[in-house]
Amino acid sequence: MASGVPEIHFYEHGLNIRRVIEQSNLQDLDQALNICDLSSLEQKFSLWQKLLPRIKPHYAVKCNDDPVVVKFLADLGTGFDCASKNELRLVLGLGVSPERIIFAHPCRPVSHLEYAKEQMVVNGTVDNEYEVYKLHKHYPNSNLIVRFKSEAKEALHFLGEKFGCNVKADAAALLLLAKALDLKVTGTSFHVGSGCSEVEAYDRAIEKAENIFKFGELIGHDMDLLDIGGGFPGTDDALFENIADAVNTSLQLRFPDERVQIIAEPGRFFVEAAYTLICKIHAKREVRNKAGKLDTLMYFINDGIYGFLACTFYTSVVVTPEVFLVGANTMPKFKSVIWGPSCDAQDRISEEQHLPNMNRGDLIVFRNMGAYAKTMAKPFNGFEVPVTLFFRAK
Ligand SMILES: Cc1ncc(COP(=O)(O)O)c(C=O)c1O
């Protein structure tokens, strides 16, 4: 690492995780190790452009705010969804122009709005009348994007209880209030829920967006931005393809006018598959029954729910531990529990699993760890968060 900027390592013929582990002296390292393959982000960007050519992705920084990741996406040409002053500062600091940013948080502190105003980030979401009045007072020249609630039937993590106005009961009133205050509503947005697995959810929401557009135009707002939010899968490309087909069909039907700019706020889609987390067993316990027979093996590893594995606690992501031992498949298996390193008994990574009998120093690997992990990881109890090594194809 030079001057605080992490080095990017180049690989040929695919990223060989085993070789990286062998070269990383993990036995001397107390922290867990993350391997981030930046080329995976590039592949995701190409896939997005191929399947959703009309939609400009605005990467949701909250999903993983590592400056290396954010810069890589900025260089590829994505836009950004920022939720706070610090996220705006990070993205703007990388040289991204304010027009490429949507300030997609419907309830923002005044100081954050003032920063957005100073930096000329004009597009921002709003979902209730108090925020409309706040914008009238603090940022009247901004573009209001009315966020409404429209949730999928199936997702890993829902947001609708907290955000989004009710389309039938509130949306028209918000548009009218903005008009009366001489504010510009320029579009509408929604979020179906993170890790959405209901393909039809997008069309249901786009239909509601069409109605909001029609009403907005009827009362004189110049509506030209539709933001279809996030929710796209990070690892299931077949599901992504089905969602993309449904979205394209829906847009063709409901938003055929190419003058309407369509954006999205994917987070998980870009980063989830890019990270592999390598953890080391640093302690072990045997739990025996009254007859003294082995019941469960307990392993304590160097990352947990306060680290990158926070995603297992805060979203319904289930991680699959992979044992990194030669011949693991054919070894006898024992009922096992994996614990994180902290003193908290909630810091439990997996329910009972059947795993080989491992020892201190053996490694456990978790794939697809790029989403909602880095941004949540904290050194709780003094256990440090994993280090990350960055790689990309030559
Ligand atoms: C407003 C907003 N946009 C985008 C995202 C990113 O969602 P995802 O990672 O599911 O694509 C989130 C996630 O919470 C969000 O709250």
Tab-separated table of C-alpha atoms and ligand atoms in Angstrom:
chain	number	residue	atom	x	y	z
A	1	MET	CA	0.000	0.000	0.000
A	2	ALA	CA	1.422	3.414	-1.001
A	3	SER	CA	0.233	6.734	0.527
A	4	GLY	CA	-2.956	5.154	1.915
A	5	VAL	CA	-4.237	4.151	-1.537
A	6	PRO	CA	-4.619	0.372	-1.705
A	7	GLU	CA	-2.642	-1.348	-4.410
A	8	ILE	CA	-4.576	-3.123	-7.163
A	9	HIS	CA	-3.083	-6.496	-8.110
A	10	PHE	CA	-3.476	-7.792	-11.652
A	11	TYR	CA	-4.188	-11.403	-12.550
A	12	GLU	CA	-4.163	-13.450	-15.743
A	13	HIS	CA	-6.421	-16.445	-16.532
A	14	GLY	CA	-8.943	-15.933	-13.696
A	15	LEU	CA	-8.500	-15.015	-10.036
A	16	ASN	CA	-7.075	-17.959	-8.107
A	17	ILE	CA	-8.339	-17.581	-4.520
A	18	ARG	CA	-6.255	-20.523	-3.278
A	19	ARG	CA	-3.055	-18.958	-4.606
A	20	VAL	CA	-3.911	-15.571	-3.044
A	21	ILE	CA	-4.460	-17.299	0.294
A	22	GLU	CA	-1.177	-19.169	0.047
A	23	GLN	CA	0.670	-15.928	-0.673
A	24	SER	CA	-1.020	-13.909	2.064
A	25	ASN	CA	0.630	-15.301	5.200
A	26	LEU	CA	-2.737	-15.698	6.875
A	27	GLN	CA	-1.232	-17.613	9.761
A	28	ASP	CA	0.463	-14.369	10.856
A	29	LEU	CA	-2.653	-12.269	10.421
A	30	ASP	CA	-5.333	-11.907	13.108
A	31	GLN	CA	-7.745	-10.062	10.832
A	32	ALA	CA	-9.901	-11.818	8.276
A	33	LEU	CA	-9.026	-11.212	4.637
A	34	ASN	CA	-11.282	-9.975	1.871
A	35	ILE	CA	-10.500	-10.528	-1.750
A	36	CYS	CA	-12.235	-8.038	-4.026
A	37	ASP	CA	-12.281	-8.759	-7.755
A	38	LEU	CA	-12.875	-5.393	-9.434
A	39	SER	CA	-13.290	-7.106	-12.805
A	40	SER	CA	-16.515	-8.558	-11.466
A	41	LEU	CA	-17.867	-4.970	-11.243
A	42	GLU	CA	-16.874	-4.422	-14.850
A	43	GLN	CA	-18.716	-7.600	-15.917
A	44	LYS	CA	-21.809	-6.460	-14.015
A	45	PHE	CA	-21.667	-3.066	-15.704
A	46	SER	CA	-21.491	-4.725	-19.169
A	47	LEU	CA	-24.389	-7.004	-18.254
A	48	TRP	CA	-26.436	-4.005	-17.138
A	49	GLN	CA	-25.700	-2.099	-20.347
A	50	LYS	CA	-26.594	-5.136	-22.442
A	51	LEU	CA	-29.874	-5.944	-20.675
A	52	LEU	CA	-31.078	-2.511	-19.535
A	53	PRO	CA	-29.610	-0.134	-22.141
A	54	ARG	CA	-32.173	2.607	-21.524
A	55	ILE	CA	-31.554	2.786	-17.779
A	56	LYS	CA	-28.604	4.643	-16.317
A	57	PRO	CA	-27.455	2.907	-13.107
A	58	HIS	CA	-26.785	5.189	-10.130
A	59	TYR	CA	-24.800	2.947	-7.782
A	60	ALA	CA	-26.156	3.050	-4.196
A	61	VAL	CA	-23.063	4.015	-2.200
A	62	LYS	CA	-24.567	2.706	1.069
A	63	CYS	CA	-24.096	-0.830	-0.225
A	64	ASN	CA	-20.287	-0.618	-0.168
A	65	ASP	CA	-18.550	2.726	0.145
A	66	ASP	CA	-14.990	1.555	-0.314
A	67	PRO	CA	-13.328	4.410	-2.253
A	68	VAL	CA	-11.612	1.878	-4.544
A	69	VAL	CA	-14.982	0.390	-5.493
A	70	VAL	CA	-16.690	3.776	-5.860
A	71	LYS	CA	-13.825	5.137	-7.991
A	72	PHE	CA	-13.821	2.029	-10.177
A	73	LEU	CA	-17.555	2.434	-10.838
A	74	ALA	CA	-17.139	6.178	-11.427
A	75	ASP	CA	-14.468	5.429	-14.051
A	76	LEU	CA	-16.807	2.927	-15.716
A	77	GLY	CA	-19.334	5.773	-15.981
A	78	THR	CA	-22.110	4.939	-13.511
A	79	GLY	CA	-24.078	7.602	-11.708
A	80	PHE	CA	-24.503	7.509	-7.910
A	81	ASP	CA	-27.246	7.348	-5.310
A	82	CYS	CA	-26.036	9.121	-2.173
A	83	ALA	CA	-27.976	9.206	1.083
A	84	SER	CA	-25.966	11.668	3.185
A	85	LYS	CA	-23.497	14.532	3.149
A	86	ASN	CA	-20.574	12.161	3.656
A	87	GLU	CA	-21.602	9.949	0.750
A	88	LEU	CA	-21.956	13.056	-1.419
A	89	ARG	CA	-18.524	14.240	-0.283
A	90	LEU	CA	-16.949	10.880	-1.120
A	91	VAL	CA	-18.408	10.746	-4.626
A	92	LEU	CA	-17.846	14.425	-5.458
A	93	GLY	CA	-14.302	14.124	-4.086
A	94	LEU	CA	-13.581	11.498	-6.730
A	95	GLY	CA	-14.343	14.058	-9.420
A	96	VAL	CA	-17.890	12.901	-10.213
A	97	SER	CA	-19.998	15.801	-11.477
A	98	PRO	CA	-23.151	16.687	-9.480
A	99	GLU	CA	-25.453	15.874	-12.414
A	100	ARG	CA	-24.442	12.216	-12.066
A	101	ILE	CA	-25.774	12.085	-8.496
A	102	ILE	CA	-29.238	11.610	-7.030
A	103	PHE	CA	-29.569	12.486	-3.330
A	104	ALA	CA	-31.933	9.592	-2.714
A	105	HIS	CA	-32.983	9.980	0.898
A	106	PRO	CA	-36.487	11.324	1.479
A	107	CYS	CA	-35.780	12.603	5.043
A	108	ARG	CA	-32.564	14.615	5.114
A	109	PRO	CA	-30.991	16.805	7.803
A	110	VAL	CA	-30.880	20.495	6.858
A	111	SER	CA	-27.064	20.620	6.926
A	112	HIS	CA	-26.968	17.796	4.361
A	113	LEU	CA	-29.424	19.659	2.132
A	114	GLU	CA	-27.353	22.803	2.421
A	115	TYR	CA	-24.259	20.869	1.391
A	116	ALA	CA	-26.137	19.447	-1.623
A	117	LYS	CA	-27.201	22.983	-2.539
A	118	GLU	CA	-23.653	24.315	-2.230
A	119	GLN	CA	-22.395	21.473	-4.432
A	120	MET	CA	-25.278	21.836	-6.913
A	121	VAL	CA	-26.620	18.314	-6.502
A	122	VAL	CA	-30.139	19.174	-7.623
A	123	ASN	CA	-31.991	15.868	-7.799
A	124	GLY	CA	-33.335	14.529	-4.499
A	125	THR	CA	-36.209	12.398	-3.250
A	126	VAL	CA	-39.069	13.452	-0.985
A	127	ASP	CA	-42.047	11.518	0.398
A	128	ASN	CA	-43.966	13.720	2.838
A	129	GLU	CA	-45.191	17.262	3.292
A	130	TYR	CA	-42.742	18.216	6.079
A	131	GLU	CA	-39.872	17.525	3.712
A	132	VAL	CA	-41.567	19.530	0.959
A	133	TYR	CA	-41.732	22.513	3.314
A	134	LYS	CA	-38.104	21.897	4.352
A	135	LEU	CA	-37.017	21.972	0.720
A	136	HIS	CA	-39.085	25.103	0.131
A	137	LYS	CA	-37.146	26.794	2.911
A	138	HIS	CA	-33.659	25.369	2.352
A	139	TYR	CA	-33.324	24.275	-1.268
A	140	PRO	CA	-36.205	25.664	-3.360
A	141	ASN	CA	-34.312	25.334	-6.633
A	142	SER	CA	-33.826	21.606	-6.289
A	143	ASN	CA	-35.668	18.989	-8.350
A	144	LEU	CA	-38.128	17.010	-6.251
A	145	ILE	CA	-38.425	13.323	-7.070
A	146	VAL	CA	-41.503	11.987	-5.281
A	147	ARG	CA	-40.794	8.577	-3.779
A	148	PHE	CA	-43.776	6.288	-3.429
A	149	LYS	CA	-44.234	2.940	-1.780
A	150	SER	CA	-44.528	-0.162	-3.943
A	151	GLU	CA	-43.057	-3.313	-2.511
A	152	ALA	CA	-42.293	-6.728	-3.890
A	153	LYS	CA	-43.990	-9.749	-2.379
A	154	GLU	CA	-40.577	-11.363	-1.900
A	155	ALA	CA	-37.317	-9.623	-1.000
A	156	LEU	CA	-34.450	-9.991	1.463
A	157	HIS	CA	-34.989	-6.608	3.040
A	158	PHE	CA	-38.026	-4.315	2.836
A	159	LEU	CA	-37.968	-0.523	3.079
A	160	GLY	CA	-41.619	0.428	2.599
A	161	GLU	CA	-42.546	0.759	6.259
A	162	LYS	CA	-40.072	3.609	6.557
A	163	PHE	CA	-40.121	5.329	3.159
A	164	GLY	CA	-42.385	6.128	0.262
A	165	CYS	CA	-45.694	7.977	0.169
A	166	ASN	CA	-48.922	6.141	-0.395
A	167	VAL	CA	-49.754	6.535	-4.094
A	168	LYS	CA	-53.526	6.769	-3.671
A	169	ALA	CA	-53.710	8.752	-0.446
A	170	ASP	CA	-50.700	11.089	-0.570
A	171	ALA	CA	-48.965	11.430	-3.934
A	172	ALA	CA	-51.428	13.894	-5.526
A	173	ALA	CA	-51.426	16.071	-2.396
A	174	LEU	CA	-47.609	16.238	-2.400
A	175	LEU	CA	-47.511	17.225	-6.062
A	176	LEU	CA	-50.157	19.892	-5.467
A	177	LEU	CA	-48.367	21.226	-2.398
A	178	ALA	CA	-45.097	21.483	-4.343
A	179	LYS	CA	-46.936	23.329	-7.129
A	180	ALA	CA	-48.516	25.719	-4.657
A	181	LEU	CA	-45.068	26.454	-3.181
A	182	ASP	CA	-43.618	26.956	-6.657
A	183	LEU	CA	-41.312	23.949	-6.341
A	184	LYS	CA	-40.415	21.696	-9.265
A	185	VAL	CA	-41.406	18.046	-9.148
A	186	THR	CA	-39.431	16.492	-11.990
A	187	GLY	CA	-39.963	12.803	-11.414
A	188	THR	CA	-40.839	9.891	-9.224
A	189	SER	CA	-39.068	6.928	-7.612
A	190	PHE	CA	-39.661	3.703	-5.706
A	191	HIS	CA	-37.728	0.799	-4.191
A	192	VAL	CA	-39.266	-2.667	-4.375
A	193	GLY	CA	-37.023	-4.035	-1.580
A	194	SER	CA	-33.417	-5.189	-1.554
A	195	GLY	CA	-32.769	-8.623	-3.019
A	196	CYS	CA	-36.156	-8.658	-4.783
A	197	SER	CA	-37.113	-12.044	-6.163
A	198	GLU	CA	-40.570	-11.148	-7.466
A	199	VAL	CA	-40.135	-10.211	-11.130
A	200	GLU	CA	-43.631	-8.672	-11.433
A	201	ALA	CA	-42.919	-6.146	-8.647
A	202	TYR	CA	-41.242	-3.724	-11.061
A	203	ASP	CA	-44.165	-3.541	-13.500
A	204	ARG	CA	-46.607	-2.944	-10.627
A	205	ALA	CA	-44.468	-0.040	-9.464
A	206	ILE	CA	-43.863	1.380	-12.956
A	207	GLU	CA	-47.627	1.422	-13.529
A	208	LYS	CA	-48.038	3.536	-10.373
A	209	ALA	CA	-45.202	5.791	-11.559
A	210	GLU	CA	-47.064	6.308	-14.850
A	211	ASN	CA	-50.115	7.577	-12.944
A	212	ILE	CA	-47.985	9.946	-10.873
A	213	PHE	CA	-46.358	11.249	-14.062
A	214	LYS	CA	-49.761	11.848	-15.670
A	215	PHE	CA	-51.068	13.733	-12.657
A	216	GLY	CA	-47.855	15.757	-12.329
A	217	GLU	CA	-48.000	16.803	-15.969
A	218	LEU	CA	-51.692	17.602	-15.686
A	219	ILE	CA	-51.036	20.155	-12.948
A	220	GLY	CA	-48.051	21.660	-14.765
A	221	HIS	CA	-44.953	19.891	-13.412
A	222	ASP	CA	-42.308	19.158	-16.026
A	223	MET	CA	-41.859	15.446	-15.330
A	224	ASP	CA	-38.837	13.898	-17.014
A	225	LEU	CA	-37.154	11.476	-14.559
A	226	LEU	CA	-38.238	7.998	-13.540
A	227	ASP	CA	-36.060	6.306	-10.903
A	228	ILE	CA	-36.797	2.588	-10.549
A	229	GLY	CA	-34.662	2.171	-7.398
A	230	GLY	CA	-32.672	-0.912	-6.448
A	231	GLY	CA	-33.501	-4.495	-5.574
A	232	PHE	CA	-31.619	-6.245	-8.403
A	233	PRO	CA	-29.929	-9.558	-7.510
A	234	GLY	CA	-26.177	-9.675	-6.972
A	235	THR	CA	-25.469	-13.270	-7.885
A	236	ASP	CA	-28.432	-14.690	-9.807
A	237	ASP	CA	-27.913	-13.477	-13.390
A	238	ALA	CA	-30.846	-15.542	-14.707
A	239	LEU	CA	-33.193	-13.731	-12.286
A	240	PHE	CA	-31.634	-10.412	-13.317
A	241	GLU	CA	-32.347	-11.243	-16.958
A	242	ASN	CA	-36.010	-11.986	-16.131
A	243	ILE	CA	-36.308	-8.730	-14.181
A	244	ALA	CA	-34.666	-6.813	-17.040
A	245	ASP	CA	-37.134	-8.308	-19.567
A	246	ALA	CA	-40.074	-7.361	-17.350
A	247	VAL	CA	-38.741	-3.835	-16.792
A	248	ASN	CA	-38.071	-3.255	-20.509
A	249	THR	CA	-41.556	-4.451	-21.476
A	250	SER	CA	-43.136	-2.290	-18.812
A	251	LEU	CA	-41.167	0.814	-19.845
A	252	GLN	CA	-42.024	0.308	-23.510
A	253	LEU	CA	-45.696	0.196	-22.616
A	254	ARG	CA	-45.852	2.879	-19.948
A	255	PHE	CA	-42.926	5.210	-20.696
A	256	PRO	CA	-42.401	4.992	-24.476
A	257	ASP	CA	-41.296	8.647	-24.689
A	258	GLU	CA	-37.489	8.569	-24.886
A	259	ARG	CA	-37.343	12.094	-23.458
A	260	VAL	CA	-38.100	10.615	-20.053
A	261	GLN	CA	-34.766	9.779	-18.475
A	262	ILE	CA	-34.832	6.438	-16.651
A	263	ILE	CA	-32.372	5.762	-13.855
A	264	ALA	CA	-32.011	3.041	-11.198
A	265	GLU	CA	-30.180	2.757	-7.864
A	266	PRO	CA	-28.596	-0.718	-7.875
A	267	GLY	CA	-26.346	-1.551	-4.931
A	268	ARG	CA	-26.182	-5.303	-4.352
A	269	PHE	CA	-26.227	-5.964	-8.124
A	270	PHE	CA	-22.786	-4.438	-8.637
A	271	VAL	CA	-20.820	-5.444	-5.573
A	272	GLU	CA	-22.208	-8.575	-3.929
A	273	ALA	CA	-20.360	-11.120	-6.077
A	274	ALA	CA	-17.072	-9.197	-6.105
A	275	TYR	CA	-15.943	-10.080	-2.558
A	276	THR	CA	-14.736	-13.341	-1.020
A	277	LEU	CA	-14.131	-13.328	2.721
A	278	ILE	CA	-11.479	-15.643	4.161
A	279	CYS	CA	-11.763	-16.289	7.897
A	280	LYS	CA	-9.456	-18.198	10.200
A	281	ILE	CA	-10.434	-20.394	13.123
A	282	HIS	CA	-8.689	-19.052	16.209
A	283	ALA	CA	-10.436	-21.114	18.865
A	284	LYS	CA	-12.551	-24.232	19.184
A	285	ARG	CA	-14.828	-25.843	21.802
A	286	GLU	CA	-16.391	-29.247	22.115
A	287	VAL	CA	-19.872	-29.528	23.612
A	288	ARG	CA	-20.618	-32.979	25.057
A	289	ASN	CA	-23.870	-34.481	26.258
A	290	LYS	CA	-24.413	-35.920	29.760
A	291	ALA	CA	-22.981	-39.268	28.699
A	292	GLY	CA	-19.800	-37.497	27.600
A	293	LYS	CA	-20.474	-38.075	23.929
A	294	LEU	CA	-19.550	-35.302	21.481
A	295	ASP	CA	-22.652	-33.307	20.560
A	296	THR	CA	-21.456	-30.142	18.786
A	297	LEU	CA	-18.191	-28.608	17.630
A	298	MET	CA	-17.947	-24.862	18.073
A	299	TYR	CA	-15.578	-22.759	15.999
A	300	PHE	CA	-14.612	-19.155	16.752
A	301	ILE	CA	-13.452	-17.235	13.685
A	302	ASN	CA	-12.016	-13.769	13.108
A	303	ASP	CA	-15.084	-12.100	11.595
A	304	GLY	CA	-18.687	-11.983	12.725
A	305	ILE	CA	-21.895	-9.969	12.863
A	306	TYR	CA	-20.015	-6.816	13.866
A	307	GLY	CA	-17.671	-7.259	10.903
A	308	PHE	CA	-18.320	-8.136	7.297
A	309	LEU	CA	-20.769	-10.835	8.349
A	310	ALA	CA	-23.094	-8.072	9.589
A	311	CYS	CA	-25.181	-8.782	6.489
A	312	THR	CA	-26.316	-12.043	8.107
A	313	PHE	CA	-27.731	-10.113	11.046
A	314	TYR	CA	-29.267	-7.060	9.360
A	315	THR	CA	-30.690	-8.635	6.223
A	316	SER	CA	-32.000	-12.143	5.731
A	317	VAL	CA	-28.912	-13.148	3.764
A	318	VAL	CA	-27.845	-16.683	4.616
A	319	VAL	CA	-24.137	-17.294	4.116
A	320	THR	CA	-22.665	-20.671	3.265
A	321	PRO	CA	-19.348	-21.438	4.942
A	322	GLU	CA	-16.910	-23.298	2.704
A	323	VAL	CA	-14.275	-25.309	4.480
A	324	PHE	CA	-10.885	-24.673	2.953
A	325	LEU	CA	-9.282	-28.064	3.582
A	326	VAL	CA	-7.997	-30.460	0.945
A	327	GLY	CA	-10.389	-33.445	0.808
A	328	ALA	CA	-13.048	-31.735	2.976
A	329	ASN	CA	-15.861	-33.344	0.960
A	330	THR	CA	-14.914	-36.866	1.940
A	331	MET	CA	-14.124	-36.171	5.629
A	332	PRO	CA	-16.597	-37.246	8.354
A	333	LYS	CA	-18.938	-34.396	9.333
A	334	PHE	CA	-19.972	-33.216	12.805
A	335	LYS	CA	-22.738	-30.954	14.013
A	336	SER	CA	-21.021	-27.557	14.199
A	337	VAL	CA	-21.711	-23.927	15.073
A	338	ILE	CA	-19.616	-20.972	13.865
A	339	TRP	CA	-19.244	-17.966	16.162
A	340	GLY	CA	-17.842	-14.499	15.481
A	341	PRO	CA	-14.922	-13.246	17.612
A	342	SER	CA	-16.757	-10.843	19.976
A	343	CYS	CA	-18.066	-11.524	23.490
A	344	ASP	CA	-21.652	-11.196	22.297
A	345	ALA	CA	-23.627	-14.457	22.171
A	346	GLN	CA	-25.681	-13.031	19.303
A	347	ASP	CA	-22.471	-13.021	17.280
A	348	ARG	CA	-23.297	-16.357	15.724
A	349	ILE	CA	-22.736	-16.765	12.015
A	350	SER	CA	-24.407	-20.004	11.191
A	351	GLU	CA	-26.960	-22.213	12.791
A	352	GLU	CA	-26.052	-25.849	13.100
A	353	GLN	CA	-24.146	-27.134	10.088
A	354	HIS	CA	-22.400	-30.395	9.398
A	355	LEU	CA	-18.712	-29.690	8.949
A	356	PRO	CA	-15.447	-31.660	9.167
A	357	ASN	CA	-13.454	-31.640	12.406
A	358	MET	CA	-11.231	-28.570	11.969
A	359	ASN	CA	-8.426	-27.045	13.986
A	360	ARG	CA	-7.041	-23.686	14.978
A	361	GLY	CA	-5.560	-22.015	11.881
A	362	ASP	CA	-7.908	-23.739	9.404
A	363	LEU	CA	-9.774	-21.455	7.029
A	364	ILE	CA	-13.456	-20.912	6.292
A	365	VAL	CA	-14.435	-19.041	3.134
A	366	PHE	CA	-17.612	-17.014	2.479
A	367	ARG	CA	-18.349	-15.987	-1.103
A	368	ASN	CA	-20.452	-13.051	-2.365
A	369	MET	CA	-19.714	-10.781	0.582
A	370	GLY	CA	-19.595	-7.395	-1.194
A	371	ALA	CA	-23.036	-6.013	-0.257
A	372	TYR	CA	-24.005	-4.314	3.025
A	373	ALA	CA	-20.930	-5.664	4.784
A	374	LYS	CA	-18.104	-3.140	4.395
A	375	THR	CA	-20.382	-0.229	5.342
A	376	MET	CA	-21.573	-1.979	8.503
A	377	ALA	CA	-18.324	-3.490	9.734
A	378	LYS	CA	-17.063	-2.066	13.042
A	379	PRO	CA	-14.180	-3.103	15.323
A	380	PHE	CA	-16.606	-4.019	18.161
A	381	ASN	CA	-14.827	-5.414	21.229
A	382	GLY	CA	-11.567	-4.328	19.626
A	383	PHE	CA	-11.654	-7.038	16.955
A	384	GLU	CA	-10.506	-5.432	13.755
A	385	VAL	CA	-12.549	-5.495	10.552
A	386	PRO	CA	-11.157	-7.568	7.659
A	387	VAL	CA	-8.440	-6.198	5.405
A	388	THR	CA	-9.258	-6.088	1.691
A	389	LEU	CA	-6.960	-6.920	-1.204
A	390	PHE	CA	-8.049	-5.615	-4.606
A	391	PHE	CA	-7.540	-7.516	-7.861
A	392	ARG	CA	-8.456	-7.063	-11.494
A	393	ALA	CA	-7.854	-8.890	-14.734
A	394	LYS	CA	-4.887	-7.734	-16.854
B	1	LIG	C1	-33.019	4.450	-1.540
B	1	LIG	C2	-32.258	3.223	-1.844
B	1	LIG	N1	-31.793	3.044	-3.094
B	1	LIG	C3	-31.079	1.971	-3.448
B	1	LIG	C4	-30.765	0.990	-2.526
B	1	LIG	C5	-29.949	-0.176	-2.983
B	1	LIG	O1	-30.700	-1.311	-3.012
B	1	LIG	P1	-30.136	-2.686	-3.574
B	1	LIG	O2	-28.842	-2.955	-2.913
B	1	LIG	O3	-31.185	-3.656	-3.253
B	1	LIG	O4	-29.993	-2.529	-5.052
B	1	LIG	C6	-31.255	1.105	-1.206
B	1	LIG	C7	-30.999	0.067	-0.219
B	1	LIG	O5	-31.367	0.124	0.929
B	1	LIG	C8	-32.007	2.255	-0.857
B	1	LIG	O6	-32.469	2.435	0.392
